[in-house]
Backbone as numpy.savetxt, mean C-alpha at the origin, in Angstrom:
# Nx Ny Nz CAx CAy CAz Cx Cy Cz
0.81 -25.80 0.19 1.18 -25.69 1.73 0.49 -24.78 2.41
-0.01 -25.11 3.52 -0.89 -24.18 4.30 -0.07 -22.97 4.89
-0.69 -21.89 5.28 -0.15 -20.74 5.75 0.80 -20.93 6.99
0.51 -21.69 7.90 1.36 -21.90 9.07 2.58 -22.60 8.70
2.43 -23.51 7.71 3.72 -24.23 7.31 4.78 -23.39 6.47
4.06 -22.47 5.67 4.89 -21.52 4.91 5.57 -20.62 5.75
4.98 -20.09 6.85 5.69 -19.22 7.77 6.86 -20.03 8.49
6.57 -21.18 8.85 7.65 -22.10 9.44 8.81 -22.22 8.53
8.44 -22.50 7.26 9.59 -22.70 6.25 10.34 -21.44 6.08
9.73 -20.37 5.91 10.36 -19.13 5.75 11.37 -18.73 6.94
10.92 -19.04 8.16 11.73 -18.75 9.32 12.99 -19.75 9.21
12.75 -21.01 9.03 13.86 -22.05 8.94 14.91 -21.68 7.67
14.34 -21.18 6.64 15.20 -20.89 5.40 15.95 -19.64 5.84
15.44 -18.61 6.41 16.14 -17.37 6.85 17.29 -17.72 7.85
16.94 -18.54 8.79 17.98 -19.01 9.79 19.22 -19.76 9.15
18.72 -20.67 8.19 19.86 -21.43 7.51 20.63 -20.53 6.56
20.09 -19.64 5.84 20.86 -18.62 5.06 21.83 -17.81 5.88
21.35 -17.38 6.97 22.32 -16.64 7.86 23.44 -17.55 8.44
23.09 -18.66 8.78 24.19 -19.52 9.37 25.17 -19.86 8.27
24.72 -20.08 7.14 25.75 -20.36 6.02 26.33 -19.14 5.44
25.91 -17.98 5.75 26.34 -16.70 5.28 26.32 -16.77 3.79
25.16 -17.07 3.35 24.90 -17.29 1.86 24.13 -16.17 1.17
24.43 -15.80 -0.03 23.59 -14.87 -0.76 22.82 -15.72 -1.73
21.58 -15.34 -1.74 20.65 -16.05 -2.58 19.76 -15.18 -3.45
19.47 -15.59 -4.64 18.62 -14.75 -5.51 17.13 -15.52 -5.37
16.18 -14.88 -4.87 14.89 -15.50 -4.59 13.89 -14.72 -5.56
13.33 -15.61 -6.40 12.19 -15.04 -7.18 10.82 -15.50 -6.75
10.07 -14.51 -6.56 8.60 -14.83 -5.90 7.68 -13.81 -6.28
6.43 -14.33 -6.30 5.23 -13.46 -6.60 4.58 -13.11 -5.28
5.21 -13.58 -4.07 4.50 -13.52 -2.86 5.41 -12.57 -2.04
4.90 -11.28 -1.79 5.67 -10.30 -1.16 6.10 -10.68 0.35
5.30 -11.68 0.92 5.72 -12.14 2.27 6.96 -12.84 2.24
7.25 -13.48 1.12 8.55 -14.18 0.90 9.69 -13.30 1.02
9.47 -12.12 0.32 10.61 -11.14 0.22 10.75 -10.47 1.63
9.58 -10.23 2.24 9.71 -9.48 3.60 10.27 -10.36 4.62
10.20 -11.72 4.41 10.66 -12.61 5.40 12.18 -12.95 5.13
12.59 -12.93 3.86 13.85 -13.45 3.58 14.85 -12.56 2.95
14.44 -11.43 2.34 15.30 -10.44 1.64 15.93 -9.35 2.38
17.03 -8.88 2.05 17.62 -7.77 2.52 17.32 -6.69 1.54
17.31 -6.83 0.26 17.12 -6.05 -0.88 16.03 -6.51 -1.71
15.36 -5.63 -2.43 14.29 -6.01 -3.18 14.37 -5.45 -4.69
14.08 -6.17 -5.69 14.02 -5.70 -7.03 12.41 -5.95 -7.40
11.88 -4.88 -7.91 10.39 -4.96 -8.38 10.45 -4.91 -9.91
9.99 -6.05 -10.63 9.95 -6.11 -11.96 8.56 -6.32 -12.59
8.30 -5.78 -13.84 7.10 -6.01 -14.55 7.41 -6.13 -15.97
6.95 -7.13 -16.61 7.16 -7.34 -18.03 8.66 -7.16 -18.46
9.53 -7.89 -17.62 10.94 -7.84 -17.92 11.63 -6.55 -17.59
11.03 -5.52 -17.08 11.58 -4.21 -16.82 11.64 -4.08 -15.26
12.83 -3.53 -14.79 13.03 -3.18 -13.44 12.24 -1.89 -13.19
11.26 -1.95 -12.17 10.58 -0.75 -11.87 11.21 0.04 -10.79
11.83 -0.83 -9.80 12.48 -0.19 -8.58 13.33 -1.25 -7.88
14.48 -0.74 -7.32 15.30 -1.65 -6.56 15.90 -0.87 -5.41
16.24 -1.65 -4.39 16.98 -1.00 -3.27 16.85 -1.91 -2.01
17.05 -1.23 -0.94 16.87 -1.87 0.40 15.37 -2.25 0.62
15.06 -3.45 1.12 13.74 -3.92 1.32 12.90 -2.81 1.92
13.21 -2.28 3.01 12.46 -1.32 3.74 12.24 -0.11 2.87
13.30 0.39 2.21 13.17 1.61 1.50 12.18 1.40 0.14
12.30 0.30 -0.48 11.35 -0.05 -1.55 9.96 -0.14 -1.11
9.78 -0.96 -0.07 8.44 -1.23 0.40 7.72 0.12 0.89
8.43 0.92 1.66 7.85 2.10 2.28 7.82 3.35 1.33
8.70 3.25 0.23 8.59 4.47 -0.73 8.53 3.99 -2.20
7.46 3.51 -2.67 7.38 3.06 -4.07 7.54 4.25 -4.90
8.24 4.16 -6.08 8.54 5.15 -6.91 7.56 5.40 -8.12
6.59 4.37 -8.25 5.58 4.49 -9.38 4.26 3.92 -8.93
3.16 4.28 -9.68 2.03 3.70 -9.32 1.93 2.07 -9.46
2.68 1.69 -10.53 2.74 0.24 -10.95 3.61 -0.47 -9.78
4.70 0.02 -9.31 5.45 -0.49 -8.24 4.63 -0.54 -6.92
3.88 0.57 -6.77 3.10 0.62 -5.51 1.99 -0.50 -5.43
1.30 -0.70 -6.62 0.32 -1.69 -6.65 0.95 -3.09 -6.43
2.14 -3.36 -6.97 2.72 -4.63 -6.75 3.22 -4.89 -5.43
3.46 -3.78 -4.59 3.81 -3.99 -3.31 2.63 -3.86 -2.23
1.50 -4.04 -2.77 0.32 -4.06 -1.95 -0.47 -2.73 -1.56
-0.10 -1.66 -2.21 -0.69 -0.46 -2.01 -2.00 -0.42 -2.88
-3.00 0.38 -2.38 -4.18 0.49 -3.08 -4.46 1.95 -3.43
-5.02 2.24 -4.68 -5.36 3.64 -4.91 -6.35 4.26 -3.99
-6.05 5.41 -3.49 -7.02 6.21 -2.72 -7.61 7.33 -3.43
-6.73 8.25 -3.85 -7.16 9.43 -4.62 -6.50 9.52 -5.95
-7.19 10.19 -6.94 -6.53 10.55 -8.16 -7.07 11.97 -8.40
-6.25 12.92 -8.28 -6.76 14.33 -8.48 -5.76 15.37 -8.69
-6.28 16.46 -8.62 -5.30 17.66 -8.87 -4.61 18.17 -7.54
-3.24 18.51 -7.78 -2.52 18.99 -6.58 -2.28 20.52 -6.78
-2.74 21.22 -5.86 -2.54 22.66 -5.75 -2.28 23.25 -4.40
-1.30 24.08 -4.33 -1.04 24.71 -2.96 -1.08 23.76 -1.74
-0.44 22.58 -1.86 -0.39 21.69 -0.62 -1.66 20.84 -0.43
-2.56 20.89 -1.37 -3.76 20.04 -1.31 -3.99 19.15 -2.37
-4.54 18.02 -2.28 -4.87 17.10 -3.32 -6.37 17.00 -3.27
-7.07 17.20 -4.34 -8.58 17.02 -4.36 -9.02 16.16 -5.52
-9.97 15.25 -5.19 -10.59 14.40 -6.13 -12.02 14.85 -6.00
-12.59 15.30 -7.13 -14.03 15.66 -7.13 -14.83 14.50 -6.66
-15.78 14.83 -5.71 -16.75 13.88 -5.16 -16.19 13.06 -4.10
-14.79 13.07 -3.80 -14.28 12.23 -2.78 -13.74 12.98 -1.58
-13.00 14.18 -1.78 -12.45 14.89 -0.78 -11.18 15.57 -1.01
-10.67 16.17 0.03 -9.35 16.83 -0.09 -8.39 16.32 1.02
-7.19 16.13 0.54 -6.04 15.66 1.38 -5.01 16.77 1.47
-4.75 17.21 2.71 -3.72 18.31 2.92 -2.35 17.65 3.24
-1.36 18.20 2.45 -0.12 17.72 2.72 0.58 18.65 3.81
1.54 18.07 4.59 2.18 18.83 5.61 2.95 19.95 4.91
3.01 21.19 5.37 3.84 22.18 4.84 5.22 22.01 4.55
5.83 21.17 5.53 7.24 20.73 5.36 7.62 19.79 4.33
6.48 19.08 3.82 6.72 18.05 2.82 7.08 18.79 1.52
8.21 18.39 0.96 8.67 19.04 -0.26 7.76 18.91 -1.36
6.90 17.83 -1.33 5.98 17.74 -2.51 4.82 18.80 -2.40
4.61 19.46 -1.38 3.47 20.40 -1.19 3.55 21.53 -2.13
4.71 21.92 -2.61 4.88 22.95 -3.58 4.56 22.66 -4.99
4.61 21.36 -5.35 4.31 21.03 -6.75 2.76 21.08 -7.09
2.52 21.09 -8.46 1.15 21.08 -8.80 1.07 19.95 -9.96
-0.25 19.80 -10.24 -0.52 18.87 -11.33 -1.35 17.55 -10.88
-1.55 16.73 -11.77 -2.30 15.40 -11.63 -1.46 14.50 -10.75
-2.00 13.95 -9.65 -1.27 13.04 -8.75 -2.19 11.83 -8.37
-1.55 10.79 -8.01 -2.21 9.55 -7.54 -1.73 9.35 -6.06
-2.63 9.17 -5.06 -2.25 8.91 -3.79 -2.66 7.35 -3.50
-1.65 6.67 -2.94 -1.99 5.22 -2.59 -1.92 5.08 -0.98
-2.53 4.06 -0.62 -2.54 3.88 0.79 -2.17 2.28 0.98
-1.46 2.01 1.99 -1.17 0.48 2.30 -2.27 0.14 3.41
-2.86 -1.03 3.11 -3.88 -1.52 4.08 -3.37 -1.63 5.48
-2.13 -1.79 5.65 -1.58 -2.13 7.05 -1.68 -0.73 7.82
-1.87 0.41 7.12 -1.92 1.65 7.99 -3.16 2.41 7.76
-4.12 1.65 7.36 -5.54 2.20 7.02 -6.16 2.33 8.54
-6.62 3.46 8.73 -7.48 3.52 10.04 -8.69 4.40 9.80
-9.66 4.23 10.54 -10.88 5.02 10.46 -11.14 5.81 11.66
-11.65 6.96 11.68 -12.02 7.71 12.84 -13.54 8.21 12.60
-14.08 8.43 13.94 -15.54 8.83 13.85 -15.71 10.23 13.17
-16.78 10.53 12.63 -17.05 11.86 11.89 -16.82 12.94 12.90
-16.35 14.11 12.41 -16.26 15.26 13.16 -15.33 15.30 14.47
-14.31 14.36 14.26 -13.22 14.33 15.28 -11.91 14.99 15.07
-11.75 15.63 13.77 -10.54 16.29 13.38 -9.35 15.28 13.53
-9.47 14.05 13.44 -8.42 13.12 13.52 -7.95 12.52 12.10
-8.93 12.70 11.19 -8.80 12.22 9.81 -7.96 13.03 9.01
-7.85 12.58 7.76 -6.89 13.19 6.63 -7.80 14.15 5.81
-9.06 14.20 5.98 -9.84 14.97 5.04 -10.60 14.28 3.98
-10.47 12.98 4.02 -11.15 12.04 3.11 -12.37 11.53 3.94
-13.56 11.77 3.46 -14.79 11.27 4.14 -15.32 10.19 3.53
-15.79 9.16 4.17 -16.46 8.06 3.57 -17.01 7.03 4.61
-17.48 5.96 4.04 -18.13 4.85 4.97 -17.74 3.50 4.39
-17.76 2.54 5.30 -17.46 1.14 4.87 -18.86 0.58 4.53
-19.01 0.29 3.37 -20.30 -0.23 2.86 -20.48 -1.65 3.02
-19.34 -2.44 2.78 -19.46 -3.84 3.15 -18.04 -4.33 3.37
-18.08 -5.57 3.82 -16.73 -6.41 4.01 -17.10 -7.81 3.70
-16.24 -8.40 2.87 -16.53 -9.72 2.40 -15.23 -10.43 2.24
-15.23 -11.81 2.30 -14.05 -12.57 2.09 -13.65 -12.98 0.80
-12.28 -12.88 0.43 -11.89 -13.53 -0.75 -10.69 -14.27 -0.34
-10.87 -15.57 -0.06 -9.84 -16.49 0.47 -9.30 -16.00 1.80
-8.07 -15.71 1.91 -7.51 -15.27 3.25 -7.61 -13.79 3.44
-8.17 -12.99 2.39 -8.37 -11.54 2.42 -9.71 -11.31 2.86
-9.91 -10.08 3.57 -11.19 -9.47 3.75 -11.17 -8.23 2.75
-12.22 -7.99 2.04 -12.23 -6.80 1.19 -13.18 -5.84 1.76
-12.69 -4.61 2.11 -13.37 -3.55 2.50 -13.89 -2.74 1.26
-15.24 -2.61 1.22 -15.83 -1.67 0.17 -15.96 -0.41 0.82
-15.28 0.67 0.25 -15.33 1.99 1.04 -16.00 2.87 -0.09
-16.98 3.71 0.49 -17.52 4.64 -0.45 -16.94 5.94 0.09
-16.10 6.67 -0.79 -15.44 7.83 -0.31 -16.21 9.07 -0.93
-16.33 10.14 -0.10 -17.01 11.30 -0.51 -18.32 11.34 0.38
-18.89 12.62 0.37 -20.04 12.93 1.17 -21.38 12.93 0.48
-21.29 12.75 -0.86 -22.64 12.76 -1.53 -22.97 11.51 -2.29
-24.06 11.52 -2.97 -24.56 10.29 -3.69 -23.67 9.81 -4.88
-22.88 10.73 -5.38 -22.01 10.36 -6.42 -20.54 10.02 -5.97
-20.60 9.45 -4.77 -19.28 9.07 -4.21 -18.60 7.98 -5.04
-17.35 7.93 -4.81 -16.37 6.96 -5.47 -16.22 5.74 -4.65
-16.27 4.62 -5.19 -15.99 3.27 -4.42 -14.65 2.80 -4.57
-14.03 2.44 -3.38 -12.74 1.81 -3.45 -12.84 0.48 -2.80
-12.00 -0.49 -3.24 -12.04 -1.83 -2.63 -10.66 -2.03 -2.08
-10.57 -2.23 -0.79 -9.30 -2.38 -0.11 -9.03 -3.81 0.48
-8.15 -4.58 0.08 -7.96 -5.89 0.67 -7.24 -5.74 2.07
-7.66 -6.44 3.02 -7.04 -6.36 4.30 -6.83 -7.79 4.79
-5.51 -8.23 5.09 -5.23 -9.54 5.50 -5.08 -9.39 7.08
-5.81 -10.37 7.76 -5.80 -10.42 9.22 -4.79 -11.60 9.63
-3.64 -11.18 10.12 -2.57 -12.31 10.51 -2.19 -12.10 11.93
């Protein structure tokens, strides 16, 4: 089924389910199905529940790297967290807001970003988060555009591939 028809079917099914005041268990590998139809979301991998709760809470606050990846988040940094900053060698430093309760913790952390909130700013504009990089290329993989990002300011920069869907 083409994408336009899928969107139409999701809208019709959501309307029908509300009209019938019916509870349905939907199993799907397409997060867009859940976002269109579900009130609650349960994320599973290999028969184990990774996370469950209200759709918006689960999507906005994944509780594990595996859950985050399944919800469309992409790894941005993997580094040491000390005194309110996260640093990955060769990539850069990310500062946490002082009021963020996580800013007091220390140790190895993973930082994920959702492509829907990815934004770029020109260099030297103090609008960014402390991660410096450049878009190396952009290429298509079906309905996705893949941004190849080189993070860090030196030749040993780390490369990340972030899928972006234009809808």
